């Protein structure tokens, strides 16, 4: 029996049904029972694995893309190197190793990690022993230096709201209620939602769309800073351009599960709507949305994979070949995962990416 389920049922009995966003926030970050605060086990042995945990090549190529962009912008002598939601710290460790020999890069950087989970902060500390680390809860009051930022599978963990189009121009919000056997999803009353007016043109009654006010807040903070002070943000996640349909999903002990069954014990994520991020990040410019597979190929992952393969044999070589395929193949992560960069107006996109549309 989940302690968080009892806590949420008591809250619903007291205050009525809760939004999907409040439910996700509680499941992931409740100080006592949240999945990220108490258990999140990322990596080969954990509940879920991520690109940096699959192969060092992912972080190495992200590092080179950041360093190239830093040079393209005149190698500013002080800059912020930031990561949102660093998990086990593997991506940042690979970025730092890959950029070690870029002249001036390490001397100029100030490292900054945004992590909500005290447990994961400790793991990150241990993974990055040789650097000065500063953690933050958010991006407010950043020092006024160019910001070079990465986020991998961060935005998919942010709470979303879900709406179902009803008749006419009204919407019903999906909510979490008390059912006979615990928590279940239902829908609130139909009402007009001016914030969704722009979706009236591309949806029909019955369609579900998702919004993430929290994701918009992060994108706005990044976009404002990058447009004013320079830098770039590389955002990698699964999702697409404009949300359609219910994408909330739970992973419980490595297997897909009902998102309302194991609050606090399962990882909950939703597809990222990159159009929503690009719009919120203005006046920074968004590049064209690219698939992870094409982006990594353009940055030379095949040559890097061949170089690393020379030192391997037997099972290690097989694992390495599989990891390369997993990151790039369309039937694995290559197409589902996308990358979007946010750049200052007037700067060229990072290597591997093309200029995008403007709103
Ligand atoms: N980037 C890592 C981990 C992805 S898991 C990887 O690729 O392996 C999501 C990460 O985001 C975790 O570190 C989690 O604790 C953090 N996180 C989730 N919501 C957050 C929030 N609102 N504020 C700060 N960190 C958050």
XYZ file of C-alpha atoms and ligand atoms in Angstrom:
385
model
C 0.000 0.000 0.000
C 1.410 3.359 -0.960
C 1.658 6.004 1.767
C 1.342 8.716 -0.844
C -1.951 7.229 -2.094
C -3.405 7.586 1.421
C -2.142 11.137 1.674
C -3.670 12.091 -1.705
C -6.993 10.365 -0.939
C -7.222 12.358 2.300
C -6.444 15.559 0.404
C -9.125 14.783 -2.225
C -11.690 14.000 0.504
C -10.919 17.394 1.974
C -10.480 19.625 -1.092
C -11.996 17.778 -4.054
C -10.357 16.318 -7.182
C -6.836 17.453 -8.059
C -5.382 18.427 -11.459
C -3.012 16.055 -13.269
C -0.246 18.630 -12.711
C -0.670 18.634 -8.920
C -0.815 14.835 -8.989
C 2.412 14.516 -11.015
C 4.199 17.023 -8.783
C 3.244 15.049 -5.682
C 4.183 11.689 -7.217
C 7.600 12.869 -8.377
C 8.715 15.406 -5.801
C 6.707 14.980 -2.570
C 9.391 15.599 0.104
C 8.587 12.339 1.932
C 7.190 10.005 -0.707
C 8.109 11.408 -4.147
C 9.684 9.111 -6.729
C 12.677 11.365 -7.414
C 13.117 12.325 -3.757
C 13.087 8.762 -2.453
C 13.954 6.214 -5.099
C 14.457 7.177 -8.788
C 16.958 4.636 -9.979
C 18.313 5.654 -13.335
C 20.688 3.578 -15.476
C 21.093 0.000 -16.630
C 20.081 -1.480 -13.261
C 17.343 1.062 -12.516
C 13.693 1.535 -13.444
C 14.587 3.443 -16.580
C 17.686 4.253 -18.553
C 18.593 7.393 -20.456
C 20.873 8.317 -23.358
C 23.891 9.331 -21.220
C 23.573 6.091 -19.234
C 23.524 4.056 -22.454
C 26.799 5.377 -23.856
C 29.479 7.970 -23.123
C 29.198 9.029 -26.787
C 25.996 10.967 -26.117
C 27.593 13.298 -23.558
C 30.823 13.606 -25.520
C 28.988 14.848 -28.607
C 26.779 17.198 -26.561
C 29.992 18.593 -25.013
C 31.565 19.179 -28.409
C 28.393 20.894 -29.671
C 28.484 23.209 -26.632
C 32.202 23.954 -27.032
C 31.810 24.691 -30.765
C 28.937 27.082 -30.030
C 30.999 28.755 -27.292
C 33.797 29.327 -29.827
C 31.322 30.549 -32.475
C 30.172 33.176 -29.963
C 33.731 34.438 -29.423
C 34.748 32.159 -26.497
C 33.398 34.412 -23.713
C 35.862 34.449 -20.814
C 33.227 33.748 -18.161
C 30.156 31.634 -18.872
C 27.665 29.471 -17.026
C 27.689 25.769 -17.866
C 24.362 24.497 -16.602
C 22.349 21.301 -16.557
C 18.704 20.838 -15.629
C 17.901 17.545 -13.880
C 21.363 15.909 -14.044
C 20.203 12.526 -12.680
C 23.337 10.547 -11.819
C 25.682 13.236 -13.181
C 26.836 11.064 -16.085
C 26.022 13.521 -18.879
C 27.929 16.361 -17.177
C 30.904 14.075 -16.448
C 31.073 13.123 -20.151
C 30.693 16.762 -21.257
C 33.558 17.797 -18.966
C 35.836 14.983 -20.161
C 35.121 15.731 -23.840
C 35.838 19.456 -23.442
C 38.930 19.145 -21.251
C 41.293 19.974 -24.090
C 39.260 22.826 -25.595
C 41.564 25.780 -24.831
C 40.050 28.114 -22.237
C 36.728 26.271 -21.883
C 37.198 24.845 -18.407
C 38.946 27.972 -17.137
C 35.990 30.104 -18.238
C 33.098 27.975 -17.040
C 31.080 28.226 -13.850
C 29.195 25.038 -13.258
C 25.618 25.119 -12.116
C 23.246 22.200 -11.613
C 19.487 22.478 -11.154
C 18.256 19.514 -9.131
C 15.248 19.216 -6.859
C 16.138 15.885 -5.252
C 18.581 15.964 -2.292
C 19.274 12.284 -2.892
C 20.294 12.848 -6.509
C 22.399 15.880 -5.503
C 24.563 13.556 -3.423
C 24.966 11.144 -6.315
C 25.901 14.066 -8.605
C 28.481 15.299 -6.093
C 30.137 11.867 -6.132
C 30.061 11.661 -9.953
C 31.755 15.044 -10.385
C 34.540 15.024 -7.786
C 36.964 17.406 -9.464
C 34.803 20.458 -10.005
C 33.215 23.225 -7.967
C 29.496 22.581 -8.053
C 26.658 24.919 -7.240
C 23.086 23.636 -7.065
C 19.953 25.638 -7.550
C 16.236 25.060 -7.416
C 15.497 27.281 -10.415
C 16.995 29.785 -12.861
C 16.048 32.987 -11.067
C 18.703 35.652 -10.426
C 21.377 33.992 -12.567
C 24.698 35.840 -12.846
C 24.685 37.879 -16.052
C 27.008 35.688 -18.108
C 26.328 33.700 -21.273
C 24.420 30.509 -20.443
C 25.369 27.177 -22.046
C 22.741 24.741 -20.864
C 21.799 21.107 -21.428
C 18.721 19.194 -20.331
C 18.134 15.538 -21.144
C 14.851 13.968 -20.092
C 14.138 16.888 -17.762
C 11.095 18.415 -19.448
C 9.285 15.050 -19.669
C 9.273 14.921 -15.853
C 7.531 18.285 -15.466
C 3.849 18.309 -14.497
C 1.306 18.673 -17.295
C -2.366 19.633 -17.438
C -4.624 17.628 -19.739
C -7.744 18.906 -21.473
C -10.376 17.106 -23.530
C -12.185 19.112 -26.170
C -15.934 19.063 -25.471
C -18.731 20.449 -27.641
C -18.458 23.901 -29.144
C -15.421 25.796 -27.894
C -15.305 24.295 -24.403
C -12.830 21.988 -22.697
C -12.933 19.620 -19.724
C -9.840 19.273 -17.556
C -8.710 15.764 -16.631
C -8.417 15.310 -12.885
C -7.597 12.733 -10.229
C -10.525 11.554 -8.095
C -11.220 8.998 -5.394
C -12.623 5.756 -6.829
C -13.850 2.574 -5.131
C -10.309 1.128 -5.198
C -8.040 4.112 -4.769
C -7.223 6.848 -7.241
C -8.646 7.134 -10.737
C -8.872 9.727 -13.510
C -12.032 11.621 -14.458
C -12.976 14.897 -16.116
C -14.118 18.199 -14.636
C -16.975 20.311 -16.042
C -16.815 21.780 -19.558
C -15.795 25.423 -19.677
C -14.138 27.848 -22.016
C -10.342 27.946 -21.740
C -8.962 31.030 -23.487
C -5.429 29.649 -23.066
C -6.426 26.832 -25.468
C -8.059 29.013 -28.132
C -5.068 28.457 -30.421
C -5.827 24.694 -30.409
C -9.424 25.094 -31.584
C -8.214 25.097 -35.178
C -6.382 21.758 -35.076
C -8.534 19.624 -32.737
C -11.957 17.973 -32.777
C -14.395 17.166 -29.966
C -12.977 14.258 -27.948
C -9.306 15.138 -28.626
C -6.955 15.553 -25.687
C -4.280 18.238 -25.584
C -1.622 18.782 -22.945
C -0.073 21.943 -21.561
C 2.780 22.369 -19.129
C 2.797 25.779 -17.456
C 5.894 24.681 -15.535
C 7.770 23.739 -18.720
C 6.787 27.105 -20.192
C 8.240 28.806 -17.114
C 11.626 27.078 -17.527
C 11.707 27.800 -21.279
C 10.888 31.454 -20.653
C 13.679 31.802 -18.075
C 16.206 30.174 -20.431
C 15.043 32.132 -23.481
C 15.136 35.486 -21.727
C 18.647 34.874 -20.385
C 20.110 33.487 -23.618
C 18.610 36.276 -25.742
C 20.031 38.928 -23.410
C 23.413 37.483 -22.407
C 24.232 34.889 -25.100
C 24.856 31.169 -24.977
C 22.683 28.264 -26.083
C 20.339 25.635 -24.631
C 20.300 22.059 -25.943
C 17.034 20.393 -24.942
C 16.694 16.663 -25.590
C 13.537 14.734 -24.812
C 10.888 12.489 -26.199
C 7.910 14.204 -27.740
C 7.033 16.229 -30.795
C 5.787 19.497 -32.225
C 2.395 20.262 -30.643
C 0.739 17.787 -28.314
C -2.201 15.616 -29.285
C -3.579 12.769 -27.194
C -2.961 11.463 -23.691
C 0.778 10.830 -23.297
C 0.967 10.513 -19.509
C 2.769 7.288 -18.712
C 4.073 5.385 -15.735
C 6.984 3.007 -15.439
C 6.761 0.787 -12.374
C 9.568 -1.676 -11.717
C 10.684 -1.351 -15.359
C 7.241 -2.097 -16.839
C 4.506 0.231 -18.145
C 1.743 0.676 -15.554
C -1.465 2.602 -14.872
C -0.306 6.154 -13.926
C -2.792 6.238 -11.030
C -1.879 2.890 -9.446
C 1.507 3.433 -7.800
C 1.806 7.082 -6.723
C 5.372 7.850 -5.605
C 6.591 4.374 -6.569
C 6.518 4.748 -10.344
C 8.243 7.158 -12.716
C 5.690 9.417 -14.382
C 6.427 11.255 -17.622
C 4.648 12.872 -20.548
C 5.711 13.705 -24.096
C 7.267 17.137 -24.440
C 5.507 19.639 -26.699
C 8.517 21.427 -28.211
C 6.308 24.028 -29.914
C 5.187 25.111 -26.459
C 8.845 25.482 -25.362
C 9.841 27.387 -28.517
C 6.944 29.787 -28.115
C 7.669 30.415 -24.433
C 11.405 30.947 -25.053
C 10.965 34.002 -27.279
C 12.824 36.299 -27.880
C 15.414 33.499 -28.074
C 15.154 31.638 -31.387
C 14.392 27.943 -31.601
C 16.166 25.758 -34.148
C 14.206 23.330 -36.295
C 13.210 20.301 -34.235
C 15.624 17.470 -35.107
C 15.591 13.790 -34.248
C 18.244 12.529 -31.843
C 19.419 9.993 -34.440
C 20.065 12.553 -37.178
C 21.612 15.043 -34.753
C 24.100 12.485 -33.396
C 24.943 11.257 -36.901
C 25.641 14.817 -38.059
C 27.950 15.302 -35.089
C 29.921 12.216 -36.102
C 28.728 9.468 -33.776
C 29.615 6.758 -36.293
C 33.254 7.811 -36.495
C 33.416 8.084 -32.693
C 31.805 4.641 -32.337
C 34.365 3.123 -34.702
C 37.260 4.739 -32.815
C 35.986 3.404 -29.483
C 35.322 -0.042 -30.987
C 39.040 -0.469 -31.772
C 39.808 -0.894 -28.071
C 37.002 -3.413 -27.420
C 36.312 -7.097 -28.017
C 33.830 -9.829 -27.085
C 30.876 -8.824 -24.887
C 32.095 -5.247 -24.439
C 32.203 -4.759 -28.212
C 28.694 -6.225 -28.617
C 27.364 -3.901 -25.905
C 29.029 -0.907 -27.564
C 27.528 -1.720 -30.979
C 24.096 -2.157 -29.367
C 24.421 1.163 -27.511
C 25.224 3.008 -30.744
C 22.172 1.453 -32.388
C 19.985 2.228 -29.394
C 20.848 5.931 -29.440
C 20.386 6.435 -33.169
C 18.164 3.772 -34.762
C 14.662 4.933 -35.788
C 13.081 1.920 -34.065
C 14.892 2.652 -30.823
C 15.567 6.173 -29.455
C 16.645 7.716 -32.770
C 13.275 9.083 -33.879
C 11.173 9.268 -30.716
C 13.745 11.524 -29.039
C 14.175 15.026 -30.396
C 16.525 17.924 -29.884
C 15.684 21.601 -29.927
C 18.234 24.367 -29.369
C 17.459 27.881 -28.164
C 19.880 30.514 -29.429
C 20.272 34.284 -29.189
C 18.843 36.137 -32.218
C 21.568 36.724 -34.792
C 23.721 33.713 -33.822
C 24.108 30.632 -35.950
C 22.581 27.359 -34.709
C 24.805 24.820 -32.956
C 26.447 22.155 -35.161
C 23.995 19.489 -36.357
C 20.954 21.792 -36.224
C 19.181 24.086 -38.704
C 17.511 27.462 -38.172
C 13.869 27.084 -37.259
C 10.621 28.889 -37.731
C 9.827 32.150 -35.998
C 6.473 32.835 -34.413
N 19.200 13.997 -17.168
C 19.340 12.724 -16.494
C 18.177 12.380 -15.573
C 16.774 12.450 -16.122
S 15.572 12.109 -14.866
C 19.615 11.627 -17.493
O 19.493 11.883 -18.687
O 19.971 10.528 -17.090
C 14.924 13.714 -14.441
C 15.827 14.555 -13.582
O 15.184 15.813 -13.363
C 16.119 14.000 -12.200
O 17.431 14.368 -11.846
C 15.069 14.723 -11.329
O 15.344 14.728 -9.961
C 15.096 16.100 -11.946
N 13.894 16.903 -11.752
C 12.609 16.540 -12.036
N 11.761 17.571 -11.787
C 12.524 18.610 -11.358
C 12.234 19.960 -10.951
N 10.997 20.432 -10.959
N 13.257 20.745 -10.577
C 14.535 20.274 -10.581
N 14.865 19.011 -10.942
C 13.877 18.190 -11.317
